[in-house]
PDB file of C-alpha atoms in Angstrom:
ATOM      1  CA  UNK A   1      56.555 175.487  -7.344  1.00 50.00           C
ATOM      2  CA  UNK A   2      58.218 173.260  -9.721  1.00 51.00           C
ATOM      3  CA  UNK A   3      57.228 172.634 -13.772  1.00 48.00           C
ATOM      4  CA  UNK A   4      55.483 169.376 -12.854  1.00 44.00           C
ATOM      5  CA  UNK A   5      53.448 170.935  -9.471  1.00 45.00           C
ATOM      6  CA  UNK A   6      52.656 173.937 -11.670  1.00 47.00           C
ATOM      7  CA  UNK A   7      51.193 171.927 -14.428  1.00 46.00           C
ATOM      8  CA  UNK A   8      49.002 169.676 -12.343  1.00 39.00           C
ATOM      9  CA  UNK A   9      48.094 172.870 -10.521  1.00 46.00           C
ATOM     10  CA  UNK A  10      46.994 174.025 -14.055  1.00 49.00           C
ATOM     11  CA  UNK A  11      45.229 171.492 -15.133  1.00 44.00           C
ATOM     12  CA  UNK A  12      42.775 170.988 -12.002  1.00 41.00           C
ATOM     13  CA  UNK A  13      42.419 174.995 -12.291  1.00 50.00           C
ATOM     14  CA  UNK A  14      41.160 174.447 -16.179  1.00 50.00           C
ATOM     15  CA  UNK A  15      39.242 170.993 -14.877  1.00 43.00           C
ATOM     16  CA  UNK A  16      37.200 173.927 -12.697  1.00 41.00           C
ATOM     17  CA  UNK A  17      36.698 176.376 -14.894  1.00 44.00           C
ATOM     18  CA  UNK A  18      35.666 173.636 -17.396  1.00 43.00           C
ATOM     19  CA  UNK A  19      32.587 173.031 -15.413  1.00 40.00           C
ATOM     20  CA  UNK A  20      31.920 176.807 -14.791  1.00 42.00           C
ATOM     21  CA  UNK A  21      32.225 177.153 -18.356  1.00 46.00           C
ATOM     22  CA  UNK A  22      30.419 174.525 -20.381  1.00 47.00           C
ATOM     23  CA  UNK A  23      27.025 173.707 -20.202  1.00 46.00           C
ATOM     24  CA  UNK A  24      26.228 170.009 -19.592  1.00 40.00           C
ATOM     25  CA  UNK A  25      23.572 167.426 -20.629  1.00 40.00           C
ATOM     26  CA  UNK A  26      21.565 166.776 -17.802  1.00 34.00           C
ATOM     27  CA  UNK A  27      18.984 164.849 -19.562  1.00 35.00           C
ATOM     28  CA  UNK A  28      19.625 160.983 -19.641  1.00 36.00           C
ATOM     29  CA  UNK A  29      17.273 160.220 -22.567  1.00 37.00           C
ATOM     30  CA  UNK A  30      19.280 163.124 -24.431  1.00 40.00           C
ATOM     31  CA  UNK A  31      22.732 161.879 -23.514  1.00 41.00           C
ATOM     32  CA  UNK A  32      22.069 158.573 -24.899  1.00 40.00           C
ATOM     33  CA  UNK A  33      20.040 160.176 -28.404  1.00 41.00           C
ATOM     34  CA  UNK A  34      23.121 161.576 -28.735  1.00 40.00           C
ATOM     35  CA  UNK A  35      25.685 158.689 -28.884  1.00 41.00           C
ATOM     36  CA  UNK A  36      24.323 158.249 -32.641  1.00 42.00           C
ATOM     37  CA  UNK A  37      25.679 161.377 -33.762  1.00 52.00           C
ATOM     38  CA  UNK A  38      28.613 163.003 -34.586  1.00 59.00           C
ATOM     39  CA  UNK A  39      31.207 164.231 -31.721  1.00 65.00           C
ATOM     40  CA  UNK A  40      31.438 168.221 -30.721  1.00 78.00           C
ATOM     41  CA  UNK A  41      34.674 169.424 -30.075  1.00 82.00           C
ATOM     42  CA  UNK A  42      35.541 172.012 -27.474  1.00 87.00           C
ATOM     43  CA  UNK A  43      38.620 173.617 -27.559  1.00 89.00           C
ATOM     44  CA  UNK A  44      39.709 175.556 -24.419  1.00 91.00           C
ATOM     45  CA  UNK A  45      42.836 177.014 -22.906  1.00 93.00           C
ATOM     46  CA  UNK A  46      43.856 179.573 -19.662  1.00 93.00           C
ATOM     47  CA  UNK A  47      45.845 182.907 -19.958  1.00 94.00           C
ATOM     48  CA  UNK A  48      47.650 183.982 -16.871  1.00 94.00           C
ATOM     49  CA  UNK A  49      49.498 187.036 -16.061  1.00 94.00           C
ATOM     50  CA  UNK A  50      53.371 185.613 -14.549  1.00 92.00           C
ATOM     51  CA  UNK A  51      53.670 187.965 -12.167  1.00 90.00           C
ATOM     52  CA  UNK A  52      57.074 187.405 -10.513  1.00 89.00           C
ATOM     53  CA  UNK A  53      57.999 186.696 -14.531  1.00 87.00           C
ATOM     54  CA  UNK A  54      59.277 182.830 -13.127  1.00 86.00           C
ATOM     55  CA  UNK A  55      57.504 180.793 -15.873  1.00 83.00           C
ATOM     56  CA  UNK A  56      55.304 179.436 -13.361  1.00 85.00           C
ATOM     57  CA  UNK A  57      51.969 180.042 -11.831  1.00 88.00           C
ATOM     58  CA  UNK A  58      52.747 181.050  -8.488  1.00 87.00           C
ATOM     59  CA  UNK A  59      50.721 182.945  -5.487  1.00 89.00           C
ATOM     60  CA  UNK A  60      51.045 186.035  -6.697  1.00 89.00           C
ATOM     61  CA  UNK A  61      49.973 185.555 -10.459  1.00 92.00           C
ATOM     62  CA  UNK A  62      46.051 185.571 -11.964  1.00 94.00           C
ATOM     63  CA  UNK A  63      44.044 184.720 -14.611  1.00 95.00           C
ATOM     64  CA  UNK A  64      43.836 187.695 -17.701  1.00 95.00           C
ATOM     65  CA  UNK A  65      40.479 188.431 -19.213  1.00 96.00           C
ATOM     66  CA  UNK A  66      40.346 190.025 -22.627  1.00 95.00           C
ATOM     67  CA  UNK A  67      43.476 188.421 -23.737  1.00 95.00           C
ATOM     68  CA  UNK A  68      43.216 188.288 -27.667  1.00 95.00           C
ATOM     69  CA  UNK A  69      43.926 184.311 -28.662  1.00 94.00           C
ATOM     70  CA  UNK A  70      44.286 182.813 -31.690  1.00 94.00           C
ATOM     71  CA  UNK A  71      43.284 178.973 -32.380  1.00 93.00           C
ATOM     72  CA  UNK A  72      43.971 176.749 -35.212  1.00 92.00           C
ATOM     73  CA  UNK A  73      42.807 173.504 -35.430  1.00 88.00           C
ATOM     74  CA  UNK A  74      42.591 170.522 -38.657  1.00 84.00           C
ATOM     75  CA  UNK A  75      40.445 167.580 -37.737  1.00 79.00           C
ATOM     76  CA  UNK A  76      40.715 164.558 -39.895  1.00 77.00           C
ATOM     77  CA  UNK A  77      37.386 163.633 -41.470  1.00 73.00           C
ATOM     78  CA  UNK A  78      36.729 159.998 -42.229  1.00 71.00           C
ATOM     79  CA  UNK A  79      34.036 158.478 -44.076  1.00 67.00           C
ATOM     80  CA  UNK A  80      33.784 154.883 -45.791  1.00 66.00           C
ATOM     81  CA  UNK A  81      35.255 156.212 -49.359  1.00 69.00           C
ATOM     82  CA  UNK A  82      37.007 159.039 -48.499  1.00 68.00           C
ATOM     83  CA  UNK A  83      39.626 160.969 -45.835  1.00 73.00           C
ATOM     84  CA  UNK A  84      39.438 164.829 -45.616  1.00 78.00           C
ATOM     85  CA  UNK A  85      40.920 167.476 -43.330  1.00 81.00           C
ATOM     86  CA  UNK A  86      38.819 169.913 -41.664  1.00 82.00           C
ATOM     87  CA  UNK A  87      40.800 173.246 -41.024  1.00 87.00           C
ATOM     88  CA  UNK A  88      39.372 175.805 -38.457  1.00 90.00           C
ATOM     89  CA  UNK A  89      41.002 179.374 -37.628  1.00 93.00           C
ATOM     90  CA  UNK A  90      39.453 181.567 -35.378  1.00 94.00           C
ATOM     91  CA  UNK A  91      40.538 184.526 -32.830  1.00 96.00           C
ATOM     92  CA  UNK A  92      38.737 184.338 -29.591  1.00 96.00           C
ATOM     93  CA  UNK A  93      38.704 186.851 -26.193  1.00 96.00           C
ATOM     94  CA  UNK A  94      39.391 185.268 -22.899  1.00 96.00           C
ATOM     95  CA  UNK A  95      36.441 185.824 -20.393  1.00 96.00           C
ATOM     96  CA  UNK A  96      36.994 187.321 -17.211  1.00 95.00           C
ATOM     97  CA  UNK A  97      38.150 183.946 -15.771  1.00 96.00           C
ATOM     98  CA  UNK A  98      41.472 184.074 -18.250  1.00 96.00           C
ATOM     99  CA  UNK A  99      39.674 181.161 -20.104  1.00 96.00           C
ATOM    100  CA  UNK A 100      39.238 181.022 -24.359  1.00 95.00           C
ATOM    101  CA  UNK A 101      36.870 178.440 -25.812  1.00 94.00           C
ATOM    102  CA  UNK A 102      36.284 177.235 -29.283  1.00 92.00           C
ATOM    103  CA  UNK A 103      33.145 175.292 -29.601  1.00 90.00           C
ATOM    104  CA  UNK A 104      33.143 172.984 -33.051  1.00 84.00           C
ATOM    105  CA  UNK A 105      29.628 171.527 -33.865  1.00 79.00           C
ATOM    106  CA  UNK A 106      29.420 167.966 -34.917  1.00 71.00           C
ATOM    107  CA  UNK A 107      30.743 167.428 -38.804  1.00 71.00           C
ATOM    108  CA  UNK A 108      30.353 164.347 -40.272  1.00 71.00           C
ATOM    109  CA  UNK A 109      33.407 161.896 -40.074  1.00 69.00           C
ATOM    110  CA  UNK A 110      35.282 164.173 -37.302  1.00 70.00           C
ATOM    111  CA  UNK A 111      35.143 161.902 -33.727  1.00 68.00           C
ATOM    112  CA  UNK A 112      37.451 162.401 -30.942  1.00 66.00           C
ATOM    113  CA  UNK A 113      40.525 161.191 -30.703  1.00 58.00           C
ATOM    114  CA  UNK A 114      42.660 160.605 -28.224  1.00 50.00           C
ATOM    115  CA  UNK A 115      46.292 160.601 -30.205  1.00 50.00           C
ATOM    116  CA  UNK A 116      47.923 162.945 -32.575  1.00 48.00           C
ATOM    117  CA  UNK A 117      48.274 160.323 -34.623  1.00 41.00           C
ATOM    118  CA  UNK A 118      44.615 159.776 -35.476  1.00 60.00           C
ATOM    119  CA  UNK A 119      45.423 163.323 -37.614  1.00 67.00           C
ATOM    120  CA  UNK A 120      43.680 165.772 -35.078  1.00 76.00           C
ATOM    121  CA  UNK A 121      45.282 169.361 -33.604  1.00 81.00           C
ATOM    122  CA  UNK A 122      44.911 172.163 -32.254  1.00 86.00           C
ATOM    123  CA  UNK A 123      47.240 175.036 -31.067  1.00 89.00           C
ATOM    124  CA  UNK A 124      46.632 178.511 -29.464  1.00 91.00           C
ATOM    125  CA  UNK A 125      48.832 181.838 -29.887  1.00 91.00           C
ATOM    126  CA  UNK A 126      48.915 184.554 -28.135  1.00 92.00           C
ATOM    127  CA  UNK A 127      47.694 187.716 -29.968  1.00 92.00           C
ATOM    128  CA  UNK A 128      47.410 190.572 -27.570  1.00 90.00           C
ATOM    129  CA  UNK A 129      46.442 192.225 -24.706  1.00 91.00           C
ATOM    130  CA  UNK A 130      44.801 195.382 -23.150  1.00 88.00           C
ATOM    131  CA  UNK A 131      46.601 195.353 -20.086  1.00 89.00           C
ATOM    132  CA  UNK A 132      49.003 197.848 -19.530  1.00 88.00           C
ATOM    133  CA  UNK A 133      50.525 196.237 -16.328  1.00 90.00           C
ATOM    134  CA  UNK A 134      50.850 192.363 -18.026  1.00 91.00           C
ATOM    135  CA  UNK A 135      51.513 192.986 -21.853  1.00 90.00           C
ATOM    136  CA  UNK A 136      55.047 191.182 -22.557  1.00 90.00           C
ATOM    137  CA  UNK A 137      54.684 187.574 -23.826  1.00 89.00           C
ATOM    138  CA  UNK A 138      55.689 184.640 -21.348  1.00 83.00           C
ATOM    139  CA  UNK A 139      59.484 184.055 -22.311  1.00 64.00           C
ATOM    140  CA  UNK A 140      59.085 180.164 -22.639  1.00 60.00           C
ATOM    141  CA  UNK A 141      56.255 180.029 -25.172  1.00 64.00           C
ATOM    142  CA  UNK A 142      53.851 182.419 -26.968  1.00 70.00           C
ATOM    143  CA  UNK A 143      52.152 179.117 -28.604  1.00 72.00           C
ATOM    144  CA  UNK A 144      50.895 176.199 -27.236  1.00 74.00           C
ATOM    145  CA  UNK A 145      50.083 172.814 -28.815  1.00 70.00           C
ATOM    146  CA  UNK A 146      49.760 170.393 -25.928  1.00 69.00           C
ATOM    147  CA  UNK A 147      46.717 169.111 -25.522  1.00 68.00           C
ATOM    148  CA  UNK A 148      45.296 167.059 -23.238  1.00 67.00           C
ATOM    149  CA  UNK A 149      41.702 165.348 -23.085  1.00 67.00           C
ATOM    150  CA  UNK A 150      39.394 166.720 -20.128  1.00 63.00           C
ATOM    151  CA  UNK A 151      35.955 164.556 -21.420  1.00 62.00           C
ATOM    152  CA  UNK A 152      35.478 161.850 -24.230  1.00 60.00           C
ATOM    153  CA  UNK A 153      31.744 161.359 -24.083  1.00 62.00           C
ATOM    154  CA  UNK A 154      29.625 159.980 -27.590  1.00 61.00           C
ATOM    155  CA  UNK A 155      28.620 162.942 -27.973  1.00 65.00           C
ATOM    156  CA  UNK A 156      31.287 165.558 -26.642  1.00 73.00           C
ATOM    157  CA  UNK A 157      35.462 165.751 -26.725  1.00 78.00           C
ATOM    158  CA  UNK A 158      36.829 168.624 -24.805  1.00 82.00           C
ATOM    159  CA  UNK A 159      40.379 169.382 -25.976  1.00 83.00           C
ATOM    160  CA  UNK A 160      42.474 171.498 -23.399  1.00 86.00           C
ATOM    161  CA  UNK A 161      46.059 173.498 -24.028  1.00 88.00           C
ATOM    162  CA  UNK A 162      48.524 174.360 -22.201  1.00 87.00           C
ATOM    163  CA  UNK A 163      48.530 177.685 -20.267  1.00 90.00           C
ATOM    164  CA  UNK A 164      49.604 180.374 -21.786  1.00 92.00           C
ATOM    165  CA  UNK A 165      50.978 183.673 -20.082  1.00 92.00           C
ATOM    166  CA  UNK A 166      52.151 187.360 -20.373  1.00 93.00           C
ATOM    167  CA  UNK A 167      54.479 189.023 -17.553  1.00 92.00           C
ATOM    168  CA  UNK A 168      54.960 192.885 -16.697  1.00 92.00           C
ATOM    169  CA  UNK A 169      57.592 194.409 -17.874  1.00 90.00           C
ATOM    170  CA  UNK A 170      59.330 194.986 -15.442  1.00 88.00           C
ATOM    171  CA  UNK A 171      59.850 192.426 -11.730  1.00 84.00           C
ATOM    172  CA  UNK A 172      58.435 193.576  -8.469  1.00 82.00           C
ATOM    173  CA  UNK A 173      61.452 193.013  -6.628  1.00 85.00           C
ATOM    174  CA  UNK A 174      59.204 193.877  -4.110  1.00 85.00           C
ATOM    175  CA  UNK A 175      56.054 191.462  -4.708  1.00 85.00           C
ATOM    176  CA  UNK A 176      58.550 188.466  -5.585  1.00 85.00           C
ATOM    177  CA  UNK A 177      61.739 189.048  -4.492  1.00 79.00           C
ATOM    178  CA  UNK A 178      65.507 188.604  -6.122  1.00 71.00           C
TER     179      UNK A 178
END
């Protein structure tokens, strides 16, 4: 697979596992209550285990659950007199579909935004793991900061990262080849 066919292959695996994971507002009359308040930011992002240690999600890799993550995200805050940045720090566990999620409830001032510019971001670093068999950090990043936007409802802005992976230590020469 090449970069680009591996990260559109990632991101339509997170687009799933975004609807297996979040709950969604079925109610009409609800939905539109809640264009009047403040946006709720997800923040989500997939762990993988690189099997064939190639960088890339390929046939033989899968998604890690209990992967320790750590998220940081500042939000800027706006308000008719003044601007303030919203800082939020928190270590999550991915579930058993390799998936972390950071749910921010709705603060005053913070809506979602679609550029960096705007003063919002997020990034996610890799912590730990309990597996024995995956437990080395990917080699190209053990951070990510991309994000893209999955949903930018009234009410609800789901940011999602890039992928983030560990290998085993050693190649299955076997499994993956030369």
């Amino acid at each position: 697979m090449t970069t680009t066919t591996t990260t559109v292959f990632l991101l339509v695996i997170s687009c799933c596992f975004l609807w297996l994971c979040l709950p969604f507002p079925l109610d009409v009359e609800a939905s539109s209550a809640a264009k009047v308040a403040n946006s709720q930011i997800t923040v989500m992002g997939l762990v993988y285990c690189d099997i064939c240690s190639n960088n890339s999600f390929s046939r033989h890799s899968y998604f890690m659950p209990g992967v320790e993550v750590k998220i940081d995200c500042t939000f800027k805050a706006m308000s008719a007199r003044t601007a303030e940045l919203v800082s939020v720090s928190v270590n999550r566990t991915t579930n058993r579909y390799g998936v972390y999620r950071l749910e921010i409830p709705s603060v005053d001032g913070i809506e979602c935004a679609a550029e960096k510019a705007i003063g919002n971001s997020c990034r996610a670093s890799l912590i730990g793991t309990s597996s024995s068999s995956c437990n080395v950090p990917g080699s190209t990043r053990t951070t990510t900061d991309e994000i893209t936007i999955k949903s930018k409802q009234a009410n609800m802005c789901i940011y999602s990262l890039t992928a983030l992976n560990f290998k085993p230590s050693k190649r299955n020469v076997a499994l993956c080849g030369n």
